[in-house]
Coordinates of C-alpha atoms in Angstrom, one line a residue:
X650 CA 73.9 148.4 79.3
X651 CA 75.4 144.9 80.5
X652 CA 77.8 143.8 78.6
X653 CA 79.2 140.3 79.0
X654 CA 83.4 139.1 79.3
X655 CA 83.6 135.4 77.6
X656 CA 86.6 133.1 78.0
X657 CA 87.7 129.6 78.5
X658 CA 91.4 128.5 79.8
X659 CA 91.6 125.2 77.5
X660 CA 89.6 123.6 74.3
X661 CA 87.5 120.6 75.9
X662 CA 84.0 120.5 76.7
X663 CA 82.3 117.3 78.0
X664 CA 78.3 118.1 79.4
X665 CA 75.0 118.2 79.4
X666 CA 72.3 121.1 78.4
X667 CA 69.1 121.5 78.7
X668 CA 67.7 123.6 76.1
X669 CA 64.4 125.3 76.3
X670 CA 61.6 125.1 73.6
X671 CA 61.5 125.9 69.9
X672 CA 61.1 129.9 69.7
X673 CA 59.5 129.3 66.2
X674 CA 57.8 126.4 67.2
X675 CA 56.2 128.4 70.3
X676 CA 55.0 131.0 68.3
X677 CA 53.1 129.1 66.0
X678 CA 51.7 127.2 68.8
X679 CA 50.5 129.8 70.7
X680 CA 48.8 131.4 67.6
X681 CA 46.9 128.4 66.7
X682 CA 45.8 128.3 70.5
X683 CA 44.3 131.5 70.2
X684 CA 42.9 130.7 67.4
X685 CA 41.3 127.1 68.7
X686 CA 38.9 129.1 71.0
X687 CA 40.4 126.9 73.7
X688 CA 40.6 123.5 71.8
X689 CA 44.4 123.4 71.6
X690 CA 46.7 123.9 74.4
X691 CA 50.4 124.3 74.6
X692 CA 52.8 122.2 76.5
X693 CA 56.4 123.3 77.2
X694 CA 56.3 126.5 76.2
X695 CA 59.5 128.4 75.1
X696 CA 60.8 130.7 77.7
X697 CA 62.5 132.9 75.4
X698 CA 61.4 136.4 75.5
X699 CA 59.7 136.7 71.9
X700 CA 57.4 133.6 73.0
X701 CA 56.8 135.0 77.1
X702 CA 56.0 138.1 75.0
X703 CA 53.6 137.0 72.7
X704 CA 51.9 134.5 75.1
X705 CA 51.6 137.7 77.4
X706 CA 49.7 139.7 74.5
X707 CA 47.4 136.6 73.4
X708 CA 46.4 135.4 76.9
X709 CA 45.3 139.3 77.7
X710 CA 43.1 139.1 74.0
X711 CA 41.7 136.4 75.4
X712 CA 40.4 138.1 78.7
X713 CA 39.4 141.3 77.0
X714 CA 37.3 138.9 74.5
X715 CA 35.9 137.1 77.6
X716 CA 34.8 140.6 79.2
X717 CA 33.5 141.5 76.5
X718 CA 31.4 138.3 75.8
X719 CA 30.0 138.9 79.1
X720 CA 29.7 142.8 79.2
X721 CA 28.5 143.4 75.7
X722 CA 30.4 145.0 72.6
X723 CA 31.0 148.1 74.4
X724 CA 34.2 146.6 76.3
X725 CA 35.7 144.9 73.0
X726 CA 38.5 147.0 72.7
X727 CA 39.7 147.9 76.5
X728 CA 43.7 148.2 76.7
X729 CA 44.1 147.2 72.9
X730 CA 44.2 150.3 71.4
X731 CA 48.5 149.7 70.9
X732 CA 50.4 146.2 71.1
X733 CA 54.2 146.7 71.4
X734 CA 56.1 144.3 70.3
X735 CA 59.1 145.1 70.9
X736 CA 61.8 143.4 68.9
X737 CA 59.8 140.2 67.8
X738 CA 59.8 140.4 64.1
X739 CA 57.9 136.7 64.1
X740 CA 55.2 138.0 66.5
X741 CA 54.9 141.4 64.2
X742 CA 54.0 138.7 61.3
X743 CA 51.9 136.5 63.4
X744 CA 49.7 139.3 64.7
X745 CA 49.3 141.3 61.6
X746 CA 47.1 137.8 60.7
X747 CA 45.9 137.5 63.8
X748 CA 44.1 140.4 64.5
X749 CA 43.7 141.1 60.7
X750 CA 40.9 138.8 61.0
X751 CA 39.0 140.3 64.5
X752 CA 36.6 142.4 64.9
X753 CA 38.8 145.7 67.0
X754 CA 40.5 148.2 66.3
X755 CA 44.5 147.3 67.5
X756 CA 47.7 149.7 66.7
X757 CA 50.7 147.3 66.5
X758 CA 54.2 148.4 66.8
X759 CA 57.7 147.6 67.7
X760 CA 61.3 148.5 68.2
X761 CA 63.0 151.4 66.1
X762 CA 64.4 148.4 64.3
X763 CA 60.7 146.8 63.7
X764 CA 59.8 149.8 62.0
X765 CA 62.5 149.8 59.3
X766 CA 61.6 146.2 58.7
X767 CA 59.4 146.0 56.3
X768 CA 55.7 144.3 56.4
X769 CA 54.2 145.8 53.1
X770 CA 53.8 142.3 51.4
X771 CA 51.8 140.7 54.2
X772 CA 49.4 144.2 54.7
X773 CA 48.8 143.7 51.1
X774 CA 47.7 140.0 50.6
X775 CA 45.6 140.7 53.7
X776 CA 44.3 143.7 52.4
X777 CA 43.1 141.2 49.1
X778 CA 41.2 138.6 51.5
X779 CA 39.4 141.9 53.0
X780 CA 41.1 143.2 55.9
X781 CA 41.4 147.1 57.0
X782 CA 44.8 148.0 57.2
X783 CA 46.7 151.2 56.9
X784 CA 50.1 152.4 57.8
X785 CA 50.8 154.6 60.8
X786 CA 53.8 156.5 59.6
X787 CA 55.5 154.8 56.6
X788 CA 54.4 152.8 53.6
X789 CA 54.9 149.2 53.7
X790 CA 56.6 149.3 57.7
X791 CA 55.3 149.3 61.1
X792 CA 53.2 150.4 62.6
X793 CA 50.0 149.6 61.7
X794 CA 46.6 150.6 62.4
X795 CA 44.2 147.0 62.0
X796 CA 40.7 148.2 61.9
X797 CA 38.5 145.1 62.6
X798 CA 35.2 144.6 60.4
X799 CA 37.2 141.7 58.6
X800 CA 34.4 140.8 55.4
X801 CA 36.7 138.1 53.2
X802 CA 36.6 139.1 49.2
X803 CA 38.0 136.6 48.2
X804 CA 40.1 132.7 48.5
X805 CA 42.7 132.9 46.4
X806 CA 46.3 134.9 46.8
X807 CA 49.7 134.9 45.5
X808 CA 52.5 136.4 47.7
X809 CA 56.6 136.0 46.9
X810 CA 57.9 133.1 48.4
X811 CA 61.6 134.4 48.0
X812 CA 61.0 137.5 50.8
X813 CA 60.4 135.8 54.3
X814 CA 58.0 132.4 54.9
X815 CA 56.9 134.0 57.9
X816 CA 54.5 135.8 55.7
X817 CA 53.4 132.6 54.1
X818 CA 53.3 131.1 57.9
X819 CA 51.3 134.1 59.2
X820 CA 48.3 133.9 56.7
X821 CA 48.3 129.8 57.1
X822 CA 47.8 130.1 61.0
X823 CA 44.5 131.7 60.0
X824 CA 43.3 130.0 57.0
X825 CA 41.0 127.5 58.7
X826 CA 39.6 130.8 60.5
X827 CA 38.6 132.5 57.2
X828 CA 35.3 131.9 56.1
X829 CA 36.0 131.4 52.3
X830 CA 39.2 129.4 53.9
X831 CA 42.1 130.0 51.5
X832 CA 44.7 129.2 48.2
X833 CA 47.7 130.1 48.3
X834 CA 49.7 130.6 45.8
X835 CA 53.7 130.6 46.1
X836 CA 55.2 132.9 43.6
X837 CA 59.0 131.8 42.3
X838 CA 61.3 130.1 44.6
X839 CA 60.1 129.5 48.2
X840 CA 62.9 130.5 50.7
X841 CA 62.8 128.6 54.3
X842 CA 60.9 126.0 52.8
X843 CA 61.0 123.5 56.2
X844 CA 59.5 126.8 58.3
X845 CA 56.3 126.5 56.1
X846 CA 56.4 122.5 56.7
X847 CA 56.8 123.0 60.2
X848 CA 53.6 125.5 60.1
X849 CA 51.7 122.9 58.3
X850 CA 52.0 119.8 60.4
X851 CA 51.6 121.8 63.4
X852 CA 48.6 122.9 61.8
X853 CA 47.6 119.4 61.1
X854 CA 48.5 117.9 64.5
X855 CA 45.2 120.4 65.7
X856 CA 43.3 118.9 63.5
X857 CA 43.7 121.6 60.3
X858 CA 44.0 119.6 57.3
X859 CA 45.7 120.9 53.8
X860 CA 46.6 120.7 50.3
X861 CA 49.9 121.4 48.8
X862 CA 49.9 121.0 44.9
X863 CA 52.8 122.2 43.1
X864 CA 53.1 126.1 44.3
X865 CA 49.8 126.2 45.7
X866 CA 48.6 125.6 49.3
X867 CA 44.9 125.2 49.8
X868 CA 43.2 125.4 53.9
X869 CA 39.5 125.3 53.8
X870 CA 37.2 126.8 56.3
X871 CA 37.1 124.1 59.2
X872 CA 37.7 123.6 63.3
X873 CA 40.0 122.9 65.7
X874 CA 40.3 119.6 67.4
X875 CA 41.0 119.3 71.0
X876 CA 44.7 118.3 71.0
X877 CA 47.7 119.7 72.5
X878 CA 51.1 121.0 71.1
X879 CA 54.3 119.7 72.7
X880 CA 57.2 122.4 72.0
X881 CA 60.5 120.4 71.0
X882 CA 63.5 121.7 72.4
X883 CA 65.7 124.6 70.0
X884 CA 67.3 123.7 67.3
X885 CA 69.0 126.9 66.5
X886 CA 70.1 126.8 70.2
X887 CA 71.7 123.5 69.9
X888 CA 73.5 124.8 66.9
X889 CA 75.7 127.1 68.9
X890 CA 76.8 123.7 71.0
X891 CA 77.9 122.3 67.5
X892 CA 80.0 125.8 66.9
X893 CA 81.2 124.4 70.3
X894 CA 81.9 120.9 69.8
X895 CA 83.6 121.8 66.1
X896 CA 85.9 124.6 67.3
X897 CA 87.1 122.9 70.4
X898 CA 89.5 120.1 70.6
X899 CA 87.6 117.7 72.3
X900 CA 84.4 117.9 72.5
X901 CA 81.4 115.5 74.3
X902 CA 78.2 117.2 74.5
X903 CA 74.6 115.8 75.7
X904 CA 71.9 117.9 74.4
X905 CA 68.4 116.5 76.3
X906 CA 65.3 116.2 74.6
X907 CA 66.4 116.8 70.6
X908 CA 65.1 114.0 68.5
X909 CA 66.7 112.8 64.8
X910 CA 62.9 113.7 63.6
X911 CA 62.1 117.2 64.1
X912 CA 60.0 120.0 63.0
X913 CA 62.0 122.4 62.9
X914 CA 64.5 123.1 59.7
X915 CA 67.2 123.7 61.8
X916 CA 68.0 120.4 62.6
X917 CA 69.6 120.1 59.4
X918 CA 72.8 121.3 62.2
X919 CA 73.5 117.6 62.8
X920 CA 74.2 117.1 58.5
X921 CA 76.2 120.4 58.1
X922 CA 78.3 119.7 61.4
X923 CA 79.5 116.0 60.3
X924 CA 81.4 118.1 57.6
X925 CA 83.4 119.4 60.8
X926 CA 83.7 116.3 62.4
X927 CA 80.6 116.4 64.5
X928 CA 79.0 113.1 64.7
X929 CA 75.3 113.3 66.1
X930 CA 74.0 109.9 68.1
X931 CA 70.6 109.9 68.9
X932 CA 69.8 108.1 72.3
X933 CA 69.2 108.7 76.3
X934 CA 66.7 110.9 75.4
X935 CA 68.3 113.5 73.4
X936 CA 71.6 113.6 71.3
X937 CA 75.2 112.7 72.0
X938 CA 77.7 115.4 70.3
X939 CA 81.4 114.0 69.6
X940 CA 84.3 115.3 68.3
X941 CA 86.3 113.1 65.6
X942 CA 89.2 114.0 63.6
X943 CA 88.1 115.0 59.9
X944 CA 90.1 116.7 57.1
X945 CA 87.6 119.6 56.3
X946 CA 86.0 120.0 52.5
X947 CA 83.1 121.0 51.9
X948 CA 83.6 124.2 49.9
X949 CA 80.1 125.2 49.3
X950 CA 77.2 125.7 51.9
X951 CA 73.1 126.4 50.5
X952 CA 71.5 129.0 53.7
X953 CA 68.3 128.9 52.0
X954 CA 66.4 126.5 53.9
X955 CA 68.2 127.1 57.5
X956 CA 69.0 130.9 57.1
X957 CA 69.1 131.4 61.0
X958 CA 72.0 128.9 61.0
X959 CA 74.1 130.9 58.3
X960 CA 75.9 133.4 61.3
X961 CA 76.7 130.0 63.2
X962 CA 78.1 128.2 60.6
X963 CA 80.0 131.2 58.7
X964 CA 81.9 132.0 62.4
X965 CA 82.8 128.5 62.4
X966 CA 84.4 128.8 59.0
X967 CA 86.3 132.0 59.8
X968 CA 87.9 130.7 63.2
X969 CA 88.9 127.4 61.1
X970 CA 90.4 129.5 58.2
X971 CA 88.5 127.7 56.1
X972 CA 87.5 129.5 52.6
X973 CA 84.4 128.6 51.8
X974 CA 81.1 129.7 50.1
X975 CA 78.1 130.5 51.1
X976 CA 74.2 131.1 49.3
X977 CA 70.7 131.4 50.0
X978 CA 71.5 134.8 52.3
X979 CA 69.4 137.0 51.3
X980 CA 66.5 136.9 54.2
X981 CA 69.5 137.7 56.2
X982 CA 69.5 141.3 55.8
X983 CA 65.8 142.3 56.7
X984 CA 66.1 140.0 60.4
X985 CA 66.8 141.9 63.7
X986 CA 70.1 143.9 61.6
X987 CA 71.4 143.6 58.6
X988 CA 72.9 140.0 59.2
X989 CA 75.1 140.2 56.5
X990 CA 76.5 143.5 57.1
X991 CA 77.0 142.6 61.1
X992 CA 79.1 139.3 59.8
X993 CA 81.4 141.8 57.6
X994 CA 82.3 144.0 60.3
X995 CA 82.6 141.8 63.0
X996 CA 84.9 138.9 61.2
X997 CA 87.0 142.2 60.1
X998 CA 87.9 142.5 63.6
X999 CA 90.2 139.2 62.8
X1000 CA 91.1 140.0 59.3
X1001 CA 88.6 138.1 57.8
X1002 CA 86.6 139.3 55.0
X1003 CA 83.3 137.9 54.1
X1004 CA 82.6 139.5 50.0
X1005 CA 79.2 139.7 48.1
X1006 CA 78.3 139.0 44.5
X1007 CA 75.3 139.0 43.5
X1008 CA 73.9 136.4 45.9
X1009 CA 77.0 134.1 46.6
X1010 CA 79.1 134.9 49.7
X1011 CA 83.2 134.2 50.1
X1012 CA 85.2 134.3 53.1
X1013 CA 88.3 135.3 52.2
X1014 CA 91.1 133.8 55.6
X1015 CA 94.2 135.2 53.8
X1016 CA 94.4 138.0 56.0
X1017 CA 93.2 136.1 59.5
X1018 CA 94.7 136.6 62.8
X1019 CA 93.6 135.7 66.1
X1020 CA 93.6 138.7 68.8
X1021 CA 94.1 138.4 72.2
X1022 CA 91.0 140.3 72.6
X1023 CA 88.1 141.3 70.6
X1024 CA 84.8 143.3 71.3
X1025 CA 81.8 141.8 69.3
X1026 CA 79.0 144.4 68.4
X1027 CA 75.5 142.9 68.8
X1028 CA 73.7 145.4 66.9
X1029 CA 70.5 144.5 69.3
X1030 CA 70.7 140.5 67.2
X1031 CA 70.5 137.6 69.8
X1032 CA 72.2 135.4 67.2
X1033 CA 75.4 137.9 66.7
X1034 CA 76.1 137.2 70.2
X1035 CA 75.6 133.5 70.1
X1036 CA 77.3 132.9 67.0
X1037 CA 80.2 134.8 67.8
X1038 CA 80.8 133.1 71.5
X1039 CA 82.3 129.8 70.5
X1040 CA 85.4 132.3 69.5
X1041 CA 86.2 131.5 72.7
X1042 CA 87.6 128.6 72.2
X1043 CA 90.1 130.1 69.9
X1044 CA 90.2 134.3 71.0
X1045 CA 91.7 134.8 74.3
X1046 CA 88.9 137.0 75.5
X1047 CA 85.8 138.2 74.2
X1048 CA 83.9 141.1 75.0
X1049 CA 80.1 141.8 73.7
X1050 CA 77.9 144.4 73.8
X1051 CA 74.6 144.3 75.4
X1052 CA 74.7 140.6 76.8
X1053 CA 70.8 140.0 77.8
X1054 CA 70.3 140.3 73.9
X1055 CA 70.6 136.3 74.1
X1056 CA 67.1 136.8 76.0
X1057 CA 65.2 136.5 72.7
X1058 CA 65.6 133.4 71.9
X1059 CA 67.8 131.0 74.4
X1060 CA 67.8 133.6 78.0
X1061 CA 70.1 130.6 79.8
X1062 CA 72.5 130.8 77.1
X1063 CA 75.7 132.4 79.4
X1064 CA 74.3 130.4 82.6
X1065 CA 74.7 127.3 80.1
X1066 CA 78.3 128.6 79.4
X1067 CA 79.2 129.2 82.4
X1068 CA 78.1 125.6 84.0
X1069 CA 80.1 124.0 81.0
X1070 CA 83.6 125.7 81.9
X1071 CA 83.6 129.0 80.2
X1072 CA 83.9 132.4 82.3
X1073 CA 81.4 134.3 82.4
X1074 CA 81.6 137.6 83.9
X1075 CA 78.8 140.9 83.5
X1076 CA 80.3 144.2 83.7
X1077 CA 79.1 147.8 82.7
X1078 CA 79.3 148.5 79.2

């Protein structure tokens, strides 16, 4: 295993990066392409390896369904029998949906970690519009055996909107598909509500037209138009050049391509990072970072809506010293680790202590000190590393575990690093 050596001999950063497309964006995208029967088409796709992944899987459905359309039934199900997928927990929801609704049998699996993650509460609301569905080896977790022959029962579910809106996203990406279309109905609180936003104009931009009233989201049957997708740049990548910007002592930073009106929840970086000084100026064609002196106090930070920025913002926090609060955590422990967990024992490592109550979060500095080195554990999460690797700026030398992790969701993140002054260096782990 590679494992990469981080460092940086002062605190400035002036540069430019060029981020590569939305991760969750992509995936959405590449979904509803499949789904368009070639009426939608997706520009700038995401070359992180969740999307290259999934477009890999969807593009070879497409060829299978093609042979078979020309060779007869008899060739439907040729190299399908098992999709890996790896570590991609959003393409594990996606193609639950997906494939929930055609007409071959498919085995879909994943990583040892996939199959502790649980997908029980999708299975089930699929299982109420009529699809065939059983577990391979444990209840309610990966894998899972889709067995085609999709006849919908009925329109109208409920599913928990407090568990993961990936769920909500998967069965919206094939609403329009179903024949009886679909309502849904959002049960309690909805977590990651600008993820299910984001679903539903992309949705709209290809022509699928909705209905949200209250807790209920209604899709009736209908088609594709002929349209394409433009993938924005990352968000959650650009956060990590905020943790940058706020954690150095100067700090310029041109991020191409990001727009003040995005998509994608995440950008709610820009609001969260002028509480540490970071002003965001859109222009040029993407947006100017600076660094400006700001006495620090907000005490109180809501995850809820932008959980995948919670491990960025709660390093920034602990390096600063500062004691604050966090909420709205709770996704965090069913994503690639145990998020919260990873964050305990890793901010340990420099005496900080991040405590649990119920749902609210403290980090307690009283104990912090700054090593001259520290290892960071991964635990096989993209965003560990990448949270963790604007320490630089303030530890000596870091060391982490399994460095092509990053690969998942930003693979030019060290290359990036590296061309903006830190050291970068790959040895054997």
């Amino acid at each position: 295993m590679q494992n990469i050596i981080l460092s940086k001999s002062n605190k400035y950063i002036k540069g430019t990066v060029n981020l590569t497309g939305s991760k969750s964006e992509c995936n959405r995208a590449l979904i509803i392409e499949a789904l368009s029967n070639g009426k939608v088409k997706v520009d700038n796709v995401s070359d992180s390896a969740d999307s290259v992944l999934l477009a890999g899987i969807l593009r070879k459905n497409q060829e299978v369904l093609a042979d078979g359309s020309a060779h007869g039934p008899s060739s439907i199900d040729h190299g399908l029998q098992t999709v890996d997928i790896g570590p991609a927990g959003t393409a594990m929801r996606f193609l639950t949906a997906y494939y929930a609704i055609q007409d071959y049998e498919v085995i879909l699996t994943g990583s040892q970690r996939m199959k502790e993650r649980p997908i029980g509460v999708l299975v089930d609301a699929l299982r109420q519009l009529g699809a065939h569905i059983g577990f391979e080896e444990q209840d309610g977790y990966p894998p899972i055996k889709l067995k085609g022959g999709f006849e919908q029962l009925s329109r109208q579910i409920s599913i928990k909107g407090n568990i993961s809106s990936q769920y909500i996203t998967a069965l919206l990406l094939i609403a329009a598909r179903l024949p009886l279309g679909l309502e849904l109905h959002i049960e309690g609180e909805l977590t990651s509500r600008p993820y299910v936003e984001m679903t539903l104009a992309m949705l709209q931009t290809a022509g699928i037209q909705h209905s949200w009233t209250d807790n209920v989201i209604t899709i009736v049957n209908q088609d594709f138009a002929t349209t394409s997708l433009y993938i924005e740049p990352d968000w959650s990548a650009a956060s990590y050049w905020y943790a940058i910007a706020a954690l150095a002592d100067e700090a310029e930073i041109f991020l191409t391509g990001l727009t003040a009106y995005s998509l994608q929840g995440d950008s709610v970086i820009t609001e969260i990072m002028a509480n540490f000084g970071i002003t965001s100026q859109f222009k040029d064609g993407g947006v100017h970072l600076l660094k400006e002196a700001k006495p620090l106090s907000r005490k109180i930070f809501d995850m809820k809506e932008c959980p995948d920025l919670a491990q960025t913002v709660i390093v920034v926090c602990a390096a600063l010293g500062h004691e604050a609060t966090f909420t709205g955590l709770e996704t965090l422990k069913i994503k690639e680790t145990d998020r919260v967990l990873a964050l305990q024992t890793e901010l340990a490592k420099m005496g900080v202590k991040l405590s649990e109550k119920g749902q609210v979060y403290k980090l307690d500095c009283s104990e912090k000190f700054i090593p001259e080195r520290m290892f960071i554990n991964t635990y096989h999460d993209h965003r560990m590393a990448m949270a963790f690797a604007p320490l630089a700026l303030v530890v000596p030398q870091l060391e982490f575990e399994n460095g092509p992790v990053v690969d998942k969701s930003y693979p030019a993140f060290w290359d990036d690093l590296e061309k903006q002054g830190f050291v970068v260096e790959a040895v054997e782990g």
